């Protein structure tokens, strides 16, 4: 009988039947633990999968809230909101409220480059539209095809009595303590996007009538309220929009103050 080769690996001993492993070497208890861990990981990953669909809403709302802080700072400094449209002595429109709150958006250097006695499209002011602040940007507006275009619009009624921001004069929010937190000031509405320096806003009646909603478009209006808070309202829910605009309440408050 030949001697075993000392360099050969020893033959493995067979495992008793009770100690045999499942699958790729896991015991029944270990399999249960692995399945439990997988379920936990799936639970943690599912919110992350949904997050991109919520990000556009939160991004638009975050920008509106920053604009709200700037409007409140302007109100604290001047005692009124900015007029929706700055006009000259003859009532000719010059530029938007979005220019007036540049200092409150930490854009004082840009603000000081404007000639405030000239319209938005003058030789001095028109080139400045390319330097649109981040807060006015929108992912639903093609910034390359439409540079300087914003979807952040004030909610303005033409007769100036049904909304908190008036067309051509500053309005004190203190005159409307009962509706300050209910009526919208600014809306993110890319259907009526405009050059940010140009006078251009939207009527509440236009918003209530709504806009066609196509696939992959934003189905809600992000709204900045007079209180500085924000809400998301479905474009198709006219009753909900009427509630937030509180048009009758604002008109009643204006009539009582006259």
Coordinates of N, CA and C in Angstrom, one line a residue:
X1 N 0.9 -1.2 0.0 CA 0.0 0.0 0.0 C 0.9 1.2 0.0
X2 N 0.6 2.1 -1.0 CA 1.5 3.3 -1.1 C 1.1 4.3 0.0
X3 N 2.2 5.1 0.3 CA 2.0 6.1 1.3 C 1.3 7.3 0.7
X4 N 0.4 8.0 1.5 CA -0.3 9.2 1.0 C 0.7 10.3 0.7
X5 N 0.4 11.0 -0.3 CA 1.3 12.2 -0.7 C 1.0 13.3 0.3
X6 N 2.1 13.7 1.0 CA 1.9 14.8 2.0 C 1.5 16.1 1.5
X7 N 1.6 16.3 0.1 CA 1.2 17.6 -0.5 C -0.3 17.6 -1.0
X8 N -0.9 16.4 -0.9 CA -2.3 16.4 -1.3 C -3.2 17.0 -0.2
X9 N -4.3 17.7 -0.6 CA -5.2 18.3 0.4 C -6.0 17.2 1.0
X10 N -6.2 17.3 2.3 CA -7.0 16.2 2.9 C -8.4 16.3 2.4
X11 N -9.1 15.1 2.3 CA -10.5 15.1 1.9 C -11.4 15.7 2.9
X12 N -12.3 16.5 2.5 CA -13.2 17.1 3.5 C -14.1 16.0 4.1
X13 N -14.4 16.2 5.4 CA -15.2 15.3 6.1 C -16.7 15.7 5.8
X14 N -17.5 14.7 5.5 CA -18.9 15.0 5.2 C -19.6 15.6 6.5
X15 N -20.5 16.6 6.2 CA -21.2 17.2 7.4 C -22.3 16.3 7.8
X16 N -22.6 16.2 9.1 CA -23.8 15.5 9.5 C -25.0 16.1 8.8
X17 N -26.0 15.3 8.7 CA -27.2 15.8 8.0 C -27.9 16.9 8.7
X18 N -27.8 17.1 10.0 CA -28.4 18.2 10.7 C -27.6 19.5 10.5
X19 N -26.4 19.4 10.1 CA -25.6 20.6 9.9 C -25.4 21.1 8.5
X20 N -26.1 20.4 7.5 CA -26.0 20.8 6.1 C -26.6 22.2 5.9
X21 N -25.9 23.0 5.0 CA -26.3 24.4 4.7 C -27.4 24.4 3.6
X22 N -28.2 25.5 3.7 CA -29.2 25.8 2.6 C -28.6 26.7 1.6
X23 N -29.2 26.8 0.4 CA -28.8 27.7 -0.6 C -27.3 27.7 -0.8
X24 N -26.7 28.8 -0.7 CA -25.2 28.9 -0.9 C -24.4 28.9 0.3
X25 N -24.9 28.1 1.3 CA -24.2 27.9 2.5 C -24.8 28.5 3.7
X26 N -26.1 28.9 3.7 CA -26.7 29.6 4.8 C -27.6 28.6 5.5
X27 N -27.6 28.8 6.8 CA -28.5 28.0 7.6 C -29.9 28.6 7.5
X28 N -31.0 27.8 7.9 CA -32.3 28.4 7.9 C -32.5 29.7 8.7
X29 N -31.8 29.8 9.8 CA -31.9 31.1 10.6 C -31.2 32.2 9.8
X30 N -30.1 31.9 9.2 CA -29.4 33.0 8.5 C -30.2 33.4 7.3
X31 N -30.9 32.5 6.6 CA -31.7 32.9 5.5 C -32.8 33.9 5.9
X32 N -33.4 33.6 7.1 CA -34.5 34.5 7.6 C -33.9 35.9 7.9
X33 N -32.7 35.9 8.4 CA -32.1 37.2 8.7 C -31.8 38.0 7.5
X34 N -31.3 37.3 6.4 CA -30.9 37.9 5.2 C -32.2 38.5 4.5
X35 N -33.3 37.7 4.5 CA -34.5 38.2 3.9 C -35.1 39.4 4.7
X36 N -34.9 39.4 6.0 CA -35.4 40.5 6.8 C -34.6 41.8 6.5
X37 N -33.3 41.6 6.3 CA -32.4 42.8 6.0 C -32.8 43.3 4.6
X38 N -33.1 42.4 3.7 CA -33.4 42.9 2.3 C -34.7 43.7 2.4
X39 N -35.7 43.2 3.1 CA -37.0 43.9 3.3 C -36.8 45.3 3.9
X40 N -35.9 45.4 4.9 CA -35.6 46.7 5.5 C -35.0 47.7 4.4
X41 N -34.0 47.1 3.7 CA -33.3 48.0 2.7 C -34.3 48.5 1.6
X42 N -35.2 47.6 1.2 CA -36.2 48.0 0.2 C -37.1 49.1 0.8
X43 N -37.4 49.0 2.0 CA -38.3 50.0 2.7 C -37.5 51.3 2.7
X44 N -36.2 51.3 2.9 CA -35.5 52.5 2.9 C -35.3 53.1 1.6
X45 N -35.2 52.3 0.5 CA -34.9 52.8 -0.8 C -36.2 53.3 -1.5
X46 N -37.4 52.8 -1.1 CA -38.6 53.3 -1.8 C -38.8 54.7 -1.8
X47 N -38.7 55.4 -0.6 CA -38.9 56.9 -0.6 C -37.9 57.6 -1.5
X48 N -36.6 57.1 -1.6 CA -35.6 57.7 -2.5 C -36.1 57.6 -3.9
X49 N -36.7 56.5 -4.3 CA -37.2 56.3 -5.7 C -38.2 57.4 -6.0
X50 N -39.1 57.7 -5.0 CA -40.2 58.7 -5.3 C -39.7 60.1 -5.2
X51 N -38.5 60.3 -4.6 CA -38.1 61.7 -4.3 C -37.9 62.6 -5.6
X52 N -37.4 62.1 -6.7 CA -37.3 63.0 -7.9 C -38.6 63.5 -8.3
X53 N -39.7 62.8 -8.1 CA -41.0 63.3 -8.5 C -41.5 64.4 -7.6
X54 N -41.0 64.5 -6.4 CA -41.4 65.5 -5.5 C -40.4 66.7 -5.5
X55 N -39.2 66.5 -6.1 CA -38.2 67.5 -6.0 C -38.7 68.8 -6.8
X56 N -39.3 68.7 -8.0 CA -39.7 69.9 -8.7 C -40.7 70.8 -7.8
X57 N -41.6 70.1 -7.1 CA -42.5 70.9 -6.2 C -41.7 71.6 -5.1
X58 N -40.8 70.9 -4.5 CA -40.1 71.5 -3.4 C -39.2 72.6 -3.8
X59 N -38.6 72.4 -5.0 CA -37.7 73.4 -5.6 C -38.4 74.7 -5.9
X60 N -39.6 74.6 -6.6 CA -40.4 75.8 -6.9 C -40.9 76.5 -5.6
X61 N -41.3 75.7 -4.7 CA -41.8 76.2 -3.4 C -40.7 76.9 -2.6
X62 N -39.5 76.3 -2.6 CA -38.4 76.9 -1.9 C -38.1 78.3 -2.5
X63 N -38.1 78.4 -3.8 CA -37.8 79.7 -4.4 C -38.9 80.7 -4.1
X64 N -40.2 80.3 -4.1 CA -41.3 81.2 -3.7 C -41.2 81.7 -2.3
X65 N -40.8 80.8 -1.4 CA -40.7 81.2 0.0 C -39.5 82.2 0.2
X66 N -38.5 82.0 -0.6 CA -37.4 83.0 -0.5 C -37.9 84.4 -1.0
X67 N -38.7 84.4 -2.1 CA -39.2 85.6 -2.6 C -40.2 86.2 -1.6
X68 N -40.9 85.3 -0.9 CA -41.8 85.8 0.2 C -41.0 86.5 1.3
X69 N -39.9 86.0 1.7 CA -39.0 86.7 2.7 C -38.6 88.0 2.2
X70 N -38.2 88.1 0.9 CA -37.8 89.4 0.3 C -39.0 90.4 0.3
X71 N -40.2 89.9 -0.1 CA -41.3 90.8 -0.1 C -41.6 91.3 1.3
X72 N -41.5 90.4 2.3 CA -41.8 90.9 3.7 C -40.7 91.9 4.1
X73 N -39.5 91.6 3.7 CA -38.4 92.6 4.1 C -38.6 93.9 3.4
X74 N -39.1 93.9 2.2 CA -39.4 95.2 1.5 C -40.6 95.9 2.2
X75 N -41.6 95.1 2.6 CA -42.7 95.6 3.3 C -42.3 96.3 4.7
X76 N -41.4 95.6 5.4 CA -40.9 96.1 6.6 C -40.1 97.4 6.4
X77 N -39.4 97.5 5.3 CA -38.6 98.7 5.1 C -39.4 99.9 4.6
X78 N -40.4 99.6 3.7 CA -41.1 100.7 3.0 C -42.6 100.8 3.5
X79 N -43.0 99.9 4.3 CA -44.4 100.0 4.8 C -45.5 99.5 3.9
X80 N -45.1 99.1 2.7 CA -46.0 98.5 1.7 C -45.3 97.5 0.9
X81 N -46.1 96.7 0.2 CA -45.5 95.8 -0.8 C -45.1 96.7 -2.0
X82 N -44.2 96.2 -2.8 CA -43.9 96.9 -4.0 C -45.1 96.9 -5.0
X83 N -45.3 97.9 -5.8 CA -46.3 97.9 -6.8 C -46.0 96.8 -7.8
X84 N -47.0 96.2 -8.4 CA -46.7 95.2 -9.4 C -45.9 95.7 -10.6
X85 N -46.2 97.0 -10.9 CA -45.6 97.6 -12.1 C -45.2 99.0 -11.6
X86 N -43.9 99.4 -11.9 CA -43.4 100.7 -11.6 C -43.7 101.6 -12.9
X87 N -44.3 102.7 -12.7 CA -44.6 103.6 -13.9 C -43.9 104.9 -13.8
X88 N -43.9 105.6 -14.9 CA -43.3 107.0 -14.8 C -44.4 108.0 -14.5
X89 N -44.1 109.2 -14.5 CA -45.0 110.3 -14.1 C -46.3 110.3 -15.0
X90 N -46.2 109.8 -16.2 CA -47.3 109.8 -17.1 C -48.1 108.5 -17.1
X91 N -47.7 107.6 -16.1 CA -48.4 106.3 -16.0 C -47.9 105.2 -17.0
X92 N -46.8 105.5 -17.7 CA -46.2 104.5 -18.6 C -45.5 103.4 -17.9
X93 N -45.7 102.2 -18.1 CA -45.0 101.1 -17.4 C -43.5 101.1 -17.7
X94 N -42.8 100.9 -16.6 CA -41.3 100.9 -16.7 C -40.7 99.5 -16.5
X95 N -41.0 98.9 -15.3 CA -40.4 97.6 -15.0 C -41.2 97.0 -13.9
X96 N -40.8 95.7 -13.6 CA -41.6 94.9 -12.7 C -41.1 95.1 -11.2
X97 N -42.0 94.6 -10.4 CA -41.7 94.5 -8.9 C -40.5 93.6 -8.6
X98 N -40.3 92.7 -9.6 CA -39.1 91.8 -9.4 C -37.8 92.5 -9.3
X99 N -37.8 93.7 -10.0 CA -36.6 94.5 -9.9 C -36.4 95.2 -8.6
X100 N -37.6 95.7 -8.0 CA -37.6 96.4 -6.8 C -37.1 95.6 -5.6
X101 N -37.3 94.3 -5.6 CA -36.9 93.5 -4.4 C -35.5 92.9 -4.6
X102 N -34.8 93.3 -5.6 CA -33.4 92.8 -5.7 C -32.5 93.0 -4.5
X103 N -32.6 94.1 -3.8 CA -31.7 94.3 -2.6 C -32.1 93.3 -1.5
X104 N -33.4 92.9 -1.4 CA -33.9 92.0 -0.4 C -33.5 90.5 -0.8
X105 N -33.1 90.3 -2.1 CA -32.7 89.0 -2.5 C -31.1 88.9 -2.6
X106 N -30.5 89.9 -1.9 CA -29.0 89.9 -1.8 C -28.5 90.2 -3.2
X107 N -29.2 91.0 -4.0 CA -28.7 91.3 -5.4 C -28.6 92.9 -5.5
X108 N -28.1 93.5 -4.5 CA -28.0 95.0 -4.4 C -27.1 95.5 -5.6
X109 N -26.0 94.8 -5.8 CA -25.1 95.2 -6.9 C -25.8 95.2 -8.3
X110 N -26.6 94.2 -8.5 CA -27.4 94.2 -9.8 C -28.4 95.3 -9.8
X111 N -29.1 95.5 -8.7 CA -30.1 96.5 -8.5 C -29.5 97.9 -8.9
X112 N -28.3 98.2 -8.4 CA -27.7 99.5 -8.6 C -27.3 99.7 -10.0
X113 N -27.3 98.6 -10.9 CA -26.9 98.8 -12.3 C -28.1 99.3 -13.1
X114 N -29.3 99.2 -12.6 CA -30.5 99.6 -13.3 C -30.6 101.1 -13.3
X115 N -31.1 101.6 -14.4 CA -31.5 103.0 -14.4 C -33.0 103.0 -14.1
X116 N -33.4 103.4 -12.9 CA -34.8 103.2 -12.5 C -35.7 104.3 -13.1
X117 N -35.2 105.2 -13.8 CA -36.0 106.2 -14.5 C -36.3 105.7 -15.9
X118 N -35.8 104.6 -16.4 CA -36.0 104.1 -17.7 C -36.7 102.8 -17.7
X119 N -37.4 102.4 -18.8 CA -38.1 101.2 -18.9 C -37.2 100.0 -18.9
X120 N -37.8 98.8 -18.8 CA -37.0 97.6 -18.7 C -36.2 97.3 -19.9
X121 N -36.7 97.7 -21.1 CA -36.0 97.4 -22.4 C -35.2 98.6 -22.9
X122 N -34.8 99.5 -22.0 CA -34.0 100.6 -22.5 C -32.6 100.1 -22.8
X123 N -31.8 100.9 -23.4 CA -30.4 100.5 -23.7 C -29.6 100.1 -22.5
X124 N -29.9 100.8 -21.4 CA -29.2 100.4 -20.1 C -29.7 99.2 -19.5
X125 N -31.0 99.1 -19.4 CA -31.7 98.0 -18.6 C -31.8 96.7 -19.3
X126 N -32.0 96.7 -20.6 CA -32.3 95.4 -21.3 C -31.2 94.4 -21.1
X127 N -29.9 94.7 -21.3 CA -28.9 93.7 -21.1 C -28.9 93.1 -19.7
X128 N -29.4 93.7 -18.7 CA -29.4 93.2 -17.3 C -30.3 92.0 -17.2
X129 N -31.3 91.8 -18.1 CA -32.2 90.7 -18.0 C -31.5 89.4 -18.0
X130 N -30.3 89.3 -18.6 CA -29.6 88.1 -18.6 C -29.1 87.6 -17.3
X131 N -29.1 88.5 -16.3 CA -28.5 88.2 -15.0 C -29.7 87.9 -14.0
X132 N -30.6 87.1 -14.4 CA -31.8 86.8 -13.6 C -31.4 86.0 -12.3
X133 N -31.9 86.5 -11.2 CA -31.6 85.8 -9.9 C -32.1 84.4 -9.9
X134 N -31.4 83.5 -9.2 CA -31.8 82.1 -9.1 C -33.2 81.9 -8.7
X135 N -33.7 82.8 -7.8 CA -35.1 82.6 -7.2 C -36.1 82.7 -8.3
X136 N -35.8 83.4 -9.4 CA -36.8 83.6 -10.5 C -36.7 82.5 -11.6
X137 N -35.8 81.6 -11.5 CA -35.6 80.5 -12.5 C -36.7 79.5 -12.3
X138 N -36.9 78.7 -13.4 CA -37.9 77.7 -13.4 C -37.4 76.5 -14.3
X139 N -37.5 75.3 -13.8 CA -37.1 74.2 -14.6 C -38.1 73.9 -15.8
X140 N -39.2 74.6 -15.8 CA -40.2 74.4 -16.8 C -40.1 75.5 -17.9
X141 N -39.1 76.3 -17.7 CA -38.9 77.4 -18.7 C -37.5 77.1 -19.3
X142 N -37.4 77.0 -20.6 CA -36.1 76.8 -21.3 C -35.2 78.0 -21.2
X143 N -34.3 78.0 -20.3 CA -33.5 79.2 -20.1 C -32.5 79.5 -21.3
X144 N -32.2 78.5 -22.1 CA -31.4 78.7 -23.3 C -32.2 79.3 -24.4
X145 N -33.4 78.8 -24.6 CA -34.3 79.3 -25.7 C -34.9 80.7 -25.3
X146 N -35.1 80.8 -24.0 CA -35.8 82.0 -23.5 C -35.0 82.6 -22.3
X147 N -33.8 83.1 -22.5 CA -33.0 83.6 -21.4 C -33.7 84.8 -20.7
X148 N -33.6 84.8 -19.4 CA -34.2 85.9 -18.6 C -35.6 85.7 -18.4
X149 N -36.2 84.6 -18.7 CA -37.7 84.4 -18.6 C -38.0 83.7 -17.3
X150 N -39.0 84.2 -16.6 CA -39.4 83.7 -15.3 C -40.8 83.3 -15.2
X151 N -41.1 82.3 -14.4 CA -42.5 81.8 -14.1 C -43.0 82.4 -12.8
X152 N -42.3 83.2 -12.1 CA -42.7 83.8 -10.9 C -43.5 85.1 -11.1
X153 N -44.8 85.0 -11.0 CA -45.7 86.1 -11.3 C -46.5 86.5 -10.1
X154 N -46.6 87.8 -10.0 CA -47.5 88.3 -8.9 C -49.0 88.1 -9.3
X155 N -49.8 87.8 -8.4 CA -51.3 87.6 -8.6 C -51.9 89.0 -8.5
X156 N -52.3 89.6 -9.6 CA -52.7 91.0 -9.6 C -54.0 91.1 -10.4
X157 N -55.0 91.7 -9.7 CA -56.3 92.0 -10.4 C -56.2 93.4 -11.0
X158 N -56.7 93.5 -12.2 CA -56.5 94.8 -12.9 C -57.1 96.0 -12.2
X159 N -58.2 95.8 -11.5 CA -58.8 97.0 -10.9 C -58.2 97.3 -9.5
X160 N -57.2 96.4 -9.1 CA -56.5 96.6 -7.9 C -57.2 96.5 -6.6
X161 N -58.4 95.9 -6.6 CA -59.1 95.8 -5.4 C -59.3 94.4 -4.9
X162 N -58.9 93.4 -5.6 CA -59.2 92.0 -5.2 C -58.0 91.2 -4.9
X163 N -56.8 91.8 -5.0 CA -55.6 91.1 -4.7 C -54.7 91.9 -3.8
X164 N -53.8 91.2 -3.1 CA -52.9 91.9 -2.1 C -51.9 92.8 -2.8
X165 N -51.4 92.4 -3.9 CA -50.5 93.3 -4.7 C -51.3 94.1 -5.7
X166 N -51.1 95.4 -5.7 CA -51.8 96.3 -6.6 C -51.0 96.6 -7.8
X167 N -51.7 97.0 -8.9 CA -51.0 97.1 -10.2 C -49.9 98.2 -10.2
X168 N -50.2 99.4 -9.6 CA -49.3 100.5 -9.8 C -49.1 101.3 -8.5
X169 N -49.4 100.7 -7.4 CA -49.1 101.4 -6.1 C -48.9 100.4 -5.0
X170 N -48.1 100.8 -4.0 CA -47.8 99.9 -2.9 C -49.0 99.6 -2.0
X171 N -49.1 98.5 -1.5 CA -50.3 98.1 -0.7 C -49.8 97.6 0.7
X172 N -50.3 98.1 1.8 CA -49.9 97.6 3.1 C -50.6 96.4 3.5
X173 N -49.9 95.3 3.8 CA -50.6 94.1 4.3 C -51.3 94.3 5.6
X174 N -50.9 95.3 6.4 CA -51.6 95.6 7.7 C -53.0 96.0 7.5
X175 N -53.4 96.5 6.3 CA -54.8 96.9 6.0 C -55.7 95.7 5.9
X176 N -55.1 94.5 5.8 CA -55.9 93.3 5.6 C -55.5 92.2 6.5
X177 N -55.6 92.4 7.8 CA -55.2 91.4 8.8 C -55.9 90.1 8.7
X178 N -57.2 90.1 8.3 CA -58.0 88.9 8.2 C -57.7 88.0 7.0
X179 N -57.1 88.6 6.0 CA -56.9 87.9 4.8 C -55.4 87.8 4.4
X180 N -54.5 88.4 5.2 CA -53.1 88.4 4.8 C -52.6 87.0 4.6
X181 N -52.9 86.1 5.5 CA -52.4 84.7 5.3 C -53.1 83.8 4.4
X182 N -54.2 84.3 3.8 CA -55.1 83.5 3.0 C -54.9 83.8 1.5
X183 N -54.7 85.0 1.1 CA -54.7 85.4 -0.3 C -53.2 85.3 -0.9
X184 N -53.1 84.7 -2.0 CA -51.8 84.5 -2.7 C -51.2 85.8 -3.1
X185 N -49.9 85.9 -3.0 CA -49.1 87.1 -3.5 C -48.5 86.7 -4.9
X186 N -47.8 85.6 -4.9 CA -47.0 85.2 -6.1 C -47.4 83.7 -6.4
X187 N -47.4 83.4 -7.7 CA -47.6 82.1 -8.2 C -46.5 81.7 -9.1
X188 N -46.2 80.4 -9.1 CA -45.3 79.8 -10.1 C -46.1 79.3 -11.3
X189 N -46.2 80.1 -12.4 CA -47.1 79.8 -13.5 C -46.3 79.9 -14.8
X190 N -45.7 78.8 -15.3 CA -44.9 78.9 -16.5 C -45.7 79.1 -17.8
X191 N -47.0 78.9 -17.7 CA -47.9 79.1 -18.9 C -47.9 80.6 -19.3
X192 N -47.6 81.5 -18.3 CA -47.6 82.9 -18.6 C -46.2 83.5 -18.3
X193 N -45.2 82.7 -18.5 CA -43.8 83.2 -18.2 C -43.5 84.5 -19.0
X194 N -42.6 85.3 -18.4 CA -42.3 86.6 -19.0 C -40.8 86.9 -18.6
X195 N -40.2 87.9 -19.3 CA -38.9 88.4 -19.0 C -39.0 89.0 -17.5
X196 N -38.1 88.6 -16.7 CA -38.3 89.0 -15.3 C -38.3 90.5 -15.0
X197 N -37.6 91.3 -15.8 CA -37.6 92.7 -15.6 C -38.8 93.4 -16.2
X198 N -39.5 92.7 -17.1 CA -40.6 93.3 -17.8 C -41.9 93.2 -17.0
X199 N -42.7 94.3 -17.0 CA -44.0 94.2 -16.3 C -44.8 93.1 -16.9
X200 N -45.2 92.2 -16.0 CA -46.0 91.1 -16.5 C -46.4 90.1 -15.4
X201 N -47.6 90.0 -15.1 CA -48.1 89.2 -14.0 C -49.4 88.4 -14.5
X202 N -50.2 87.9 -13.5 CA -51.3 87.1 -13.9 C -52.5 87.4 -13.1
X203 N -53.7 87.4 -13.7 CA -54.9 87.7 -12.9 C -55.4 86.4 -12.2
X204 N -56.0 86.6 -11.0 CA -56.5 85.4 -10.3 C -57.6 84.7 -11.2
X205 N -58.3 85.4 -12.0 CA -59.4 84.8 -12.8 C -58.8 83.9 -13.8
X206 N -57.6 84.3 -14.4 CA -56.9 83.4 -15.4 C -56.5 82.1 -14.7
X207 N -56.0 82.2 -13.5 CA -55.5 81.0 -12.8 C -56.7 80.1 -12.5
X208 N -57.8 80.7 -12.1 CA -59.0 79.9 -11.7 C -59.5 79.1 -12.9
X209 N -59.5 79.8 -14.1 CA -59.9 79.1 -15.3 C -59.0 78.0 -15.6
X210 N -57.7 78.0 -15.2 CA -56.8 76.9 -15.3 C -56.1 76.9 -16.7
X211 N -55.2 76.0 -16.8 CA -54.5 75.8 -18.0 C -54.5 74.3 -18.4
X212 N -54.4 74.0 -19.6 CA -54.3 72.5 -20.0 C -53.1 71.9 -19.4
X213 N -53.3 70.7 -18.8 CA -52.2 69.9 -18.2 C -51.8 68.8 -19.1
X214 N -50.6 68.8 -19.6 CA -50.1 67.8 -20.4 C -49.2 66.8 -19.6
X215 N -48.9 65.7 -20.1 CA -48.1 64.7 -19.4 C -46.7 65.3 -19.2
X216 N -46.2 65.1 -18.0 CA -44.9 65.5 -17.5 C -44.9 67.0 -17.2
X217 N -46.0 67.7 -17.2 CA -46.1 69.1 -16.8 C -46.5 69.1 -15.3
X218 N -46.2 70.3 -14.7 CA -46.6 70.5 -13.3 C -48.1 70.6 -13.1
X219 N -48.7 69.7 -12.4 CA -50.2 69.7 -12.4 C -50.8 70.6 -11.3
X220 N -49.9 71.3 -10.6 CA -50.3 72.2 -9.5 C -49.8 73.6 -9.7
X221 N -50.4 74.5 -8.9 CA -49.9 75.9 -8.8 C -49.2 76.0 -7.5
X222 N -47.9 76.2 -7.4 CA -47.2 76.6 -6.2 C -47.6 78.0 -5.9
X223 N -48.2 78.3 -4.7 CA -48.6 79.6 -4.4 C -47.9 80.1 -3.2
X224 N -47.5 81.4 -3.2 CA -47.0 82.1 -2.0 C -48.1 82.9 -1.5
X225 N -48.4 82.7 -0.2 CA -49.5 83.5 0.5 C -48.9 84.7 1.1
X226 N -49.9 85.6 1.4 CA -49.5 86.9 2.1 C -48.8 86.7 3.4
X227 N -49.0 85.5 4.1 CA -48.4 85.3 5.3 C -46.9 84.9 5.2
X228 N -46.5 84.6 4.0 CA -45.1 84.1 3.7 C -45.0 82.6 3.6
X229 N -46.2 81.9 3.9 CA -46.2 80.5 3.7 C -46.6 80.1 2.3
X230 N -46.5 78.8 2.0 CA -46.8 78.4 0.6 C -47.7 77.2 0.6
X231 N -48.5 77.0 -0.5 CA -49.4 75.9 -0.7 C -49.3 75.4 -2.1
X232 N -49.6 74.1 -2.4 CA -49.7 73.6 -3.7 C -51.2 73.3 -4.0
X233 N -51.7 73.9 -5.0 CA -53.1 73.7 -5.3 C -53.3 73.2 -6.7
X234 N -54.1 72.2 -6.9 CA -54.3 71.6 -8.2 C -54.8 72.6 -9.2
X235 N -54.3 72.6 -10.4 CA -54.8 73.5 -11.4 C -56.2 73.2 -11.8
X236 N -56.7 72.0 -11.6 CA -58.0 71.6 -12.0 C -59.1 71.8 -10.9
X237 N -58.6 72.2 -9.7 CA -59.5 72.3 -8.6 C -59.9 73.8 -8.4
X238 N -60.9 74.2 -9.1 CA -61.3 75.6 -9.1 C -61.8 76.1 -7.8
X239 N -62.6 75.2 -7.1 CA -63.1 75.6 -5.8 C -62.0 75.8 -4.8
X240 N -61.0 75.0 -4.8 CA -59.8 75.1 -3.9 C -59.1 76.4 -4.2
X241 N -58.9 76.7 -5.5 CA -58.3 78.0 -5.9 C -59.1 79.2 -5.4
X242 N -60.4 79.1 -5.6 CA -61.2 80.2 -5.1 C -61.1 80.4 -3.6
X243 N -60.9 79.3 -2.9 CA -60.8 79.4 -1.4 C -59.5 80.1 -1.1
X244 N -58.4 79.8 -1.8 CA -57.1 80.4 -1.4 C -57.1 81.9 -1.9
X245 N -57.7 82.1 -3.1 CA -57.7 83.5 -3.5 C -58.6 84.4 -2.7
X246 N -59.6 83.8 -2.1 CA -60.5 84.6 -1.2 C -60.9 85.9 -1.9
X247 N -61.3 85.9 -3.1 CA -61.5 87.1 -3.8 C -62.6 87.9 -3.2
X248 N -63.7 87.3 -2.8 CA -64.8 88.0 -2.2 C -64.4 88.7 -0.9
X249 N -63.6 88.0 -0.1 CA -63.2 88.5 1.2 C -62.3 89.7 1.0
X250 N -61.4 89.6 0.1 CA -60.5 90.7 -0.2 C -61.2 91.9 -0.7
X251 N -62.2 91.7 -1.6 CA -62.9 92.8 -2.1 C -63.8 93.5 -1.0
X252 N -64.3 92.7 -0.1 CA -65.1 93.2 1.0 C -64.2 94.0 1.9
X253 N -63.0 93.6 2.2 CA -62.1 94.3 3.1 C -61.8 95.6 2.4
X254 N -61.5 95.6 1.1 CA -61.2 96.9 0.4 C -62.3 97.9 0.4
X255 N -63.5 97.4 0.2 CA -64.7 98.2 0.2 C -64.9 98.8 1.6
X256 N -64.7 98.1 2.6 CA -64.9 98.6 4.0 C -63.8 99.6 4.4
X257 N -62.6 99.5 3.7 CA -61.6 100.5 4.1 C -61.7 101.8 3.4
X258 N -62.5 101.9 2.3 CA -62.7 103.1 1.5 C -63.6 104.1 2.2

